C-alpha positions as a LaTeX table, in Angstrom:
\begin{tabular}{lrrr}
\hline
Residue & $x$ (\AA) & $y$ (\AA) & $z$ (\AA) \\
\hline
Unk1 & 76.53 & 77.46 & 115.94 \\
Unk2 & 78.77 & 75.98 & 113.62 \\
Unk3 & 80.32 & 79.36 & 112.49 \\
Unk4 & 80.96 & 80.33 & 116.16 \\
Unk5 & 82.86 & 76.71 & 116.89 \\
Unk6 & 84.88 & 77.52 & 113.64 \\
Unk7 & 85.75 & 81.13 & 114.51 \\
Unk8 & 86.39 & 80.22 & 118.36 \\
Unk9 & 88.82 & 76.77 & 117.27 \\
Unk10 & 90.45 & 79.05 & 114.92 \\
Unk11 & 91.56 & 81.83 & 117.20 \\
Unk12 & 92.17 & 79.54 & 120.26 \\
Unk13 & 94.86 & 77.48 & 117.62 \\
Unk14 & 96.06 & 80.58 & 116.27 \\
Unk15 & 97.16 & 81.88 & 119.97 \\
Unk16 & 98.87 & 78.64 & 120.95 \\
Unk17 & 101.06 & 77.56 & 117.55 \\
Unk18 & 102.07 & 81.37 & 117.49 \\
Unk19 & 103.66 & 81.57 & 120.73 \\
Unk20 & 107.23 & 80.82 & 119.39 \\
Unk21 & 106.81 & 83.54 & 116.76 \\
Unk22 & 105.79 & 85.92 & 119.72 \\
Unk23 & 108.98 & 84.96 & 121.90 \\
Unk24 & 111.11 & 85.04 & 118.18 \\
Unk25 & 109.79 & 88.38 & 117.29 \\
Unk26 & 110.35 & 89.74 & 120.83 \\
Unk27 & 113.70 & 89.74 & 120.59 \\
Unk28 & 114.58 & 90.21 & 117.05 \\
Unk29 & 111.49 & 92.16 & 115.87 \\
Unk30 & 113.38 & 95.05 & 118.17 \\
Unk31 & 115.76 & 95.51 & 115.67 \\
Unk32 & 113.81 & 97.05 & 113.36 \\
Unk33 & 109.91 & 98.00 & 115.03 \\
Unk34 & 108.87 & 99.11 & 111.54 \\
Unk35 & 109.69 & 95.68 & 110.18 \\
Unk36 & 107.89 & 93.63 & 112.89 \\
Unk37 & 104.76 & 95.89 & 112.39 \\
Unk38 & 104.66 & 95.00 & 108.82 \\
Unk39 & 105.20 & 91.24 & 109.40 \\
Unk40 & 102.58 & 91.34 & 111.84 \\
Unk41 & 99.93 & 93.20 & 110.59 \\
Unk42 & 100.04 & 90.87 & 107.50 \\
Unk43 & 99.63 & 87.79 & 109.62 \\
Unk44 & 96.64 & 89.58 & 111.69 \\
Unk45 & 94.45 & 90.94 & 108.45 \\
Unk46 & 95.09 & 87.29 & 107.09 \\
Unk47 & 93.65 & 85.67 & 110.08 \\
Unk48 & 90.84 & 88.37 & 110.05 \\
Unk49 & 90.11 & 87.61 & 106.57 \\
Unk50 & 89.54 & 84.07 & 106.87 \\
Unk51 & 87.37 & 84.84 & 109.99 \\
Unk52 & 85.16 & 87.22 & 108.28 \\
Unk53 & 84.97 & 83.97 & 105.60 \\
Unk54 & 83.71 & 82.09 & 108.00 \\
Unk55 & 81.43 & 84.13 & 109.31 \\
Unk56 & 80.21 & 84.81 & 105.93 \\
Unk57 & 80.42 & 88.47 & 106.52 \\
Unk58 & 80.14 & 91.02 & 103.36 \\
Unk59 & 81.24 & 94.43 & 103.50 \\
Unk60 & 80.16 & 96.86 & 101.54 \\
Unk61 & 82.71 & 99.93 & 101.75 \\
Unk62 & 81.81 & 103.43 & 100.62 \\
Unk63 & 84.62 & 106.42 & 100.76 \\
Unk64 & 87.74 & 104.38 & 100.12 \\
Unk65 & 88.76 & 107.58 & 98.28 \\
Unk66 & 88.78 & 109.20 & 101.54 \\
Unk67 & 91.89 & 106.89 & 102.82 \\
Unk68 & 95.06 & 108.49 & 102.44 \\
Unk69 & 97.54 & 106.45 & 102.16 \\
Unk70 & 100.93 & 108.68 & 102.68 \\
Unk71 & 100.08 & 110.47 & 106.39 \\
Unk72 & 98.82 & 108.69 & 109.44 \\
Unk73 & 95.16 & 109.84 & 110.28 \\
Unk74 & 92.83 & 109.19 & 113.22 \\
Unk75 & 89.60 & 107.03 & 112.53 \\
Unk76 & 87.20 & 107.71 & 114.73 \\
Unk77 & 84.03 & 105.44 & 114.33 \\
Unk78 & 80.73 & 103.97 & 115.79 \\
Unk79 & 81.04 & 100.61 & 118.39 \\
Unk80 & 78.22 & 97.87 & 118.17 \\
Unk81 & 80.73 & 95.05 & 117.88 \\
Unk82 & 83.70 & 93.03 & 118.26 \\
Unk83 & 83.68 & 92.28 & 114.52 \\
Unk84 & 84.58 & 96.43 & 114.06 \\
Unk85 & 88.11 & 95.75 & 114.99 \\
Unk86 & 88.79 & 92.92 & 112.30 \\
Unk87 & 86.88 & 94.94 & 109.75 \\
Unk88 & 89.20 & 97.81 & 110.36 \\
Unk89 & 91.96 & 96.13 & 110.09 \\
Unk90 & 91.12 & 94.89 & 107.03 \\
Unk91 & 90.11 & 97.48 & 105.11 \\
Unk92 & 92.60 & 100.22 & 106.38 \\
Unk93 & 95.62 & 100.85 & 103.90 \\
Unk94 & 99.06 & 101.56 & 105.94 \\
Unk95 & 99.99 & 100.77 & 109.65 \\
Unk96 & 97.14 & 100.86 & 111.94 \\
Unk97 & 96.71 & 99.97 & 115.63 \\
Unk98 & 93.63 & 100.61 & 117.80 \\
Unk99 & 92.86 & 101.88 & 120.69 \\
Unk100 & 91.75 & 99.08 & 123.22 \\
Unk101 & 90.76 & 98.76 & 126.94 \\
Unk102 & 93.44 & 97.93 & 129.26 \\
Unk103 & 91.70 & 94.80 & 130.85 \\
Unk104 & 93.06 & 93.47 & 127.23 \\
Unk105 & 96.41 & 93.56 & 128.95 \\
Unk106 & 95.54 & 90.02 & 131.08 \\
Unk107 & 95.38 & 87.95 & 128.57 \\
Unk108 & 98.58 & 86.81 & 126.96 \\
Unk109 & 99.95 & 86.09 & 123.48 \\
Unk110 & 96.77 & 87.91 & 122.49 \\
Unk111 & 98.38 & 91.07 & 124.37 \\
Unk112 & 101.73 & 90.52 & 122.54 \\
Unk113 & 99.94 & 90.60 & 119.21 \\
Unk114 & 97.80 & 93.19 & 120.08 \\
Unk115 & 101.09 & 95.82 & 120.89 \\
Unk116 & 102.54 & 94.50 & 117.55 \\
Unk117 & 100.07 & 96.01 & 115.38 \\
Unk118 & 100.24 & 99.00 & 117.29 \\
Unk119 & 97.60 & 98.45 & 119.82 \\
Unk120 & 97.34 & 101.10 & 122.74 \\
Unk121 & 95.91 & 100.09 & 125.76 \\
Unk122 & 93.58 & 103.02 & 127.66 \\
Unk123 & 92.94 & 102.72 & 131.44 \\
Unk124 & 89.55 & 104.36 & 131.90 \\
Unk125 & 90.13 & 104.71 & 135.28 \\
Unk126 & 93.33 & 106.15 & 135.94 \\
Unk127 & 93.26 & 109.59 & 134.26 \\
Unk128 & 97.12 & 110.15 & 134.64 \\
Unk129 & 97.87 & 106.22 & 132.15 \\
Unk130 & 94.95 & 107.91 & 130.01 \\
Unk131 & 96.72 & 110.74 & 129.16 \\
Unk132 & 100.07 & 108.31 & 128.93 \\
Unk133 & 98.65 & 106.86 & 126.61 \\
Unk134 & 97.35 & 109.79 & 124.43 \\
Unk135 & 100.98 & 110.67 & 124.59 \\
Unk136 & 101.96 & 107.16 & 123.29 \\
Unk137 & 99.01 & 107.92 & 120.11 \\
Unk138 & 100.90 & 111.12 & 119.34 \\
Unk139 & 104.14 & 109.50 & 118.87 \\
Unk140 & 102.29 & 106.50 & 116.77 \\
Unk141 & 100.74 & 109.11 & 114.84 \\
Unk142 & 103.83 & 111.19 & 114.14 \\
Unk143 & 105.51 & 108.02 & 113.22 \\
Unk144 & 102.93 & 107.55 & 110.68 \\
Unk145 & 100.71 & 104.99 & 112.14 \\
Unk146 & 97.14 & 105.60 & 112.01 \\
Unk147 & 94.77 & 105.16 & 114.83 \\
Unk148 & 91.32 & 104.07 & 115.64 \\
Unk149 & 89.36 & 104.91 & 118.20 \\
Unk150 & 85.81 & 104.56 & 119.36 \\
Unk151 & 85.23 & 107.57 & 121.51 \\
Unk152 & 81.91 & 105.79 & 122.60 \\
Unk153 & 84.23 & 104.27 & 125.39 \\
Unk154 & 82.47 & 100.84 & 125.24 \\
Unk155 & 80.23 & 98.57 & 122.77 \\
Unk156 & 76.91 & 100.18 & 122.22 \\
Unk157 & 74.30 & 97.73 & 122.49 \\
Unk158 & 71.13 & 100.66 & 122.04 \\
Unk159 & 68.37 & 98.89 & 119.53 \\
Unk160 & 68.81 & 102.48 & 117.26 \\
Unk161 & 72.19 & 102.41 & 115.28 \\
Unk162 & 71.91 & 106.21 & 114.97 \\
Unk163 & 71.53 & 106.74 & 118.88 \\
Unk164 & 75.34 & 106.57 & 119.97 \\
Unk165 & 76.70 & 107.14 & 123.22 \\
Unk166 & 77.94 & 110.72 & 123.85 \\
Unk167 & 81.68 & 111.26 & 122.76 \\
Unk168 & 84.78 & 111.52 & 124.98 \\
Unk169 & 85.87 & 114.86 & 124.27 \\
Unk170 & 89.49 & 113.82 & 125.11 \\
Unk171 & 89.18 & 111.20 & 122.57 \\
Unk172 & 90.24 & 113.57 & 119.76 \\
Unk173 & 93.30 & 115.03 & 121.45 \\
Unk174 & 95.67 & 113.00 & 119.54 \\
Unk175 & 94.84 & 114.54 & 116.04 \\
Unk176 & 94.38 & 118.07 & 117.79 \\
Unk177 & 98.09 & 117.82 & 119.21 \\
Unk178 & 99.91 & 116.10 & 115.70 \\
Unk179 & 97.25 & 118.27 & 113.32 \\
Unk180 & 96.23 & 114.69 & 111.62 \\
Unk181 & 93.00 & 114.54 & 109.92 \\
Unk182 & 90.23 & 112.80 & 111.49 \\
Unk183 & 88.49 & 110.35 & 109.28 \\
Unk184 & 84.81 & 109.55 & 110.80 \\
Unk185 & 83.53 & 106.19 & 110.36 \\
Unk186 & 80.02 & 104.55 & 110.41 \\
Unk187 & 79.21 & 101.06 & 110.50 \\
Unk188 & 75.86 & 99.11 & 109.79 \\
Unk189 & 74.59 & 96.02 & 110.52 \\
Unk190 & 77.79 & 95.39 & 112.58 \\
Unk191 & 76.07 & 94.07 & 115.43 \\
Unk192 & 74.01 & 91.55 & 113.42 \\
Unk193 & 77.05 & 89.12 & 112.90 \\
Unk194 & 77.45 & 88.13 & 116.65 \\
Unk195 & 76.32 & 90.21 & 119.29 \\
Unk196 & 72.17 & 90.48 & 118.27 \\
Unk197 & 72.57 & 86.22 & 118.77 \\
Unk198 & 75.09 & 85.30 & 121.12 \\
Unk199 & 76.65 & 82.93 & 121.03 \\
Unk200 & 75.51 & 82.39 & 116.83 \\
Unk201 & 77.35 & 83.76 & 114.05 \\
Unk202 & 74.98 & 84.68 & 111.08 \\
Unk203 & 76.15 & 85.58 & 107.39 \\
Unk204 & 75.42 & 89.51 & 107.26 \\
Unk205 & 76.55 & 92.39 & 104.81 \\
Unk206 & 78.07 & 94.78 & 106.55 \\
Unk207 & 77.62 & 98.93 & 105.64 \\
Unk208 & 80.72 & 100.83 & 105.84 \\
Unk209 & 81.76 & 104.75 & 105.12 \\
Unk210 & 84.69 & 106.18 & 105.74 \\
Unk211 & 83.59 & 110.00 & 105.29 \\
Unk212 & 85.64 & 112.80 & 104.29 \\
Unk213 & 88.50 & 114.34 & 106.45 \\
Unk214 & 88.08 & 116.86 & 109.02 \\
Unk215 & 90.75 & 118.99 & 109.95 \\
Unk216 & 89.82 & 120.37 & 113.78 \\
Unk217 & 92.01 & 123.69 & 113.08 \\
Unk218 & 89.93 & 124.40 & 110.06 \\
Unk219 & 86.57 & 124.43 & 112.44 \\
Unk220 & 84.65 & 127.35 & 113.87 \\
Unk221 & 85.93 & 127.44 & 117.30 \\
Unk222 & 82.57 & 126.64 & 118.88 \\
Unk223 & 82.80 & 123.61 & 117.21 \\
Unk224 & 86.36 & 123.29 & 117.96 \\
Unk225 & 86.01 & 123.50 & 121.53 \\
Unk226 & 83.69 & 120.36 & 121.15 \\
Unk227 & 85.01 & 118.66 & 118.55 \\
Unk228 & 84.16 & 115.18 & 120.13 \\
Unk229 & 80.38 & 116.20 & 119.50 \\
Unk230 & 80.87 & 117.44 & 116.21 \\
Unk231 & 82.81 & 114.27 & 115.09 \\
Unk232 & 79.26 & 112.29 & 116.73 \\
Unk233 & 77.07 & 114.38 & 114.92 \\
Unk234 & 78.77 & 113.95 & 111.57 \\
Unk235 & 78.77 & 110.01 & 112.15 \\
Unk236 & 75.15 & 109.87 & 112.61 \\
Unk237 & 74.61 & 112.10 & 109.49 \\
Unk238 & 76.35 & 109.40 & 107.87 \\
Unk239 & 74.40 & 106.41 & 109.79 \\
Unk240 & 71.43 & 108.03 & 108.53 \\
Unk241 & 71.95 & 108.31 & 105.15 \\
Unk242 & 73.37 & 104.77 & 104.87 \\
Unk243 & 69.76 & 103.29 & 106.66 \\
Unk244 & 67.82 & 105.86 & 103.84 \\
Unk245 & 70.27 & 104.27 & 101.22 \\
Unk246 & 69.82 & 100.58 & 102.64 \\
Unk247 & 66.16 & 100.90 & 102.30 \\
Unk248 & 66.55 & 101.78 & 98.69 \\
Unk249 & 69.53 & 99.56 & 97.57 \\
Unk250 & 72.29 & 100.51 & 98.81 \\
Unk251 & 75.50 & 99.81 & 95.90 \\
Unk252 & 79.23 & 100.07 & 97.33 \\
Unk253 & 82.53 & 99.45 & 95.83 \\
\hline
\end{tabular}
């Protein structure tokens, strides 16, 4: 319980002492976006860093090779917890913002920071804001900031890592408009930090692979036409392979 007190004081401070920054960088960060990304970002994976401290979380990363680090890309991963974002965000070379639920919008300072490292918010319900902000993605993208989206559409709480939801096919319409690479992502154990115990943070070692990039104008166009699937299928190929290599020592970098 202790690491959950720590984690929760932490954040709750964090919000509150950086509301002057928030005003400050409203104003002058719009002087130069890029800068105030930068500034930001630094301050978030900082704060995420010390979180994932507390929580005692290891990662173990496979595929950093598979990170390019001079074109924006879109990550498109599994969802079993809130942990995913901070793990993300530290681990990801470059700009990087995900893609988030609107009701994020009502809460604020955490809404400020959340559009300063490039945050989009998606309105599940209203399919004309949906596609405003795919639009939004595709300028981010063309910009060169990545993005990260779970096409799952929500947390997946199913007992079987490997059984995820079935894809949003519009969820992969950014990289099919800007021609990015799409860089699938599997996560293990994610859910055992927090969300198998609530309200207890546990130490866990976390399995991550970022997989190699997949270009949806290079595919058949069966698989093209449902590239949303395809992306799924490929991310529980991965899952699969990282529970086989778990069972029989899994060794990251």
């Amino acid at each position: 319980m202790i690491r959950f007190i720590l984690v929760f004081l932490l954040l709750m401070l964090f919000l509150i002492f950086s509301i002057p920054w928030v005003i400050v960088e409203a104003f002058w960060g719009k002087k130069n976006l890029e800068a105030r990304n930068r500034r930001c970002l630094a301050i978030v994976q900082f704060m995420f860093r010390v979180i994932l401290r507390i929580s005692g979380t290891k990662l173990v990363v496979e595929g950093r090779e598979n990170l390019p680090e001079d074109q924006a890309v879109l990550y498109v991963g599994n969802h079993r917890s809130y942990f995913d974002i901070l793990i993300g965000y530290t681990t990801i070379p470059g700009l990087l913002g995900f893609v988030a639920k609107k009701e994020m919008t009502r809460y604020p300072v955490l809404k400020n920071w959340m559009e300063y490292v490039n945050c989009l918010f998606l309105d599940r319900e209203d399919t004309r804001e949906a596609l405003k902000t795919i639009l939004e993605g595709i300028e981010k993208l063309k910009k060169g900031i990545s993005i990260w989206i779970f096409p799952e559409g929500t947390r997946n709480d199913n007992q079987e890592p490997t059984a995820l939801l079935p894809f949003k096919e519009g969820s992969l319409k950014m990289a099919e408009k800007t021609g990015c690479p799409v860089i699938p992502v599997a996560m293990l154990g994610n859910d055992d930090i927090f969300e198998k115990h609530i309200p207890f943070i546990r130490p866990r070692r976390v399995f991550l692979r970022y997989g190699e990039p997949i270009y949806l104008k290079e595919l058949p166009p069966e698989q093209r036409k449902k590239s949303g699937a395809y992306t799924r299928d490929v991310i529980i190929s991965m899952l699969k392979e990282m529970e086989h290599a778990r069972t029989i020592g899994f060794t990251g970098n």
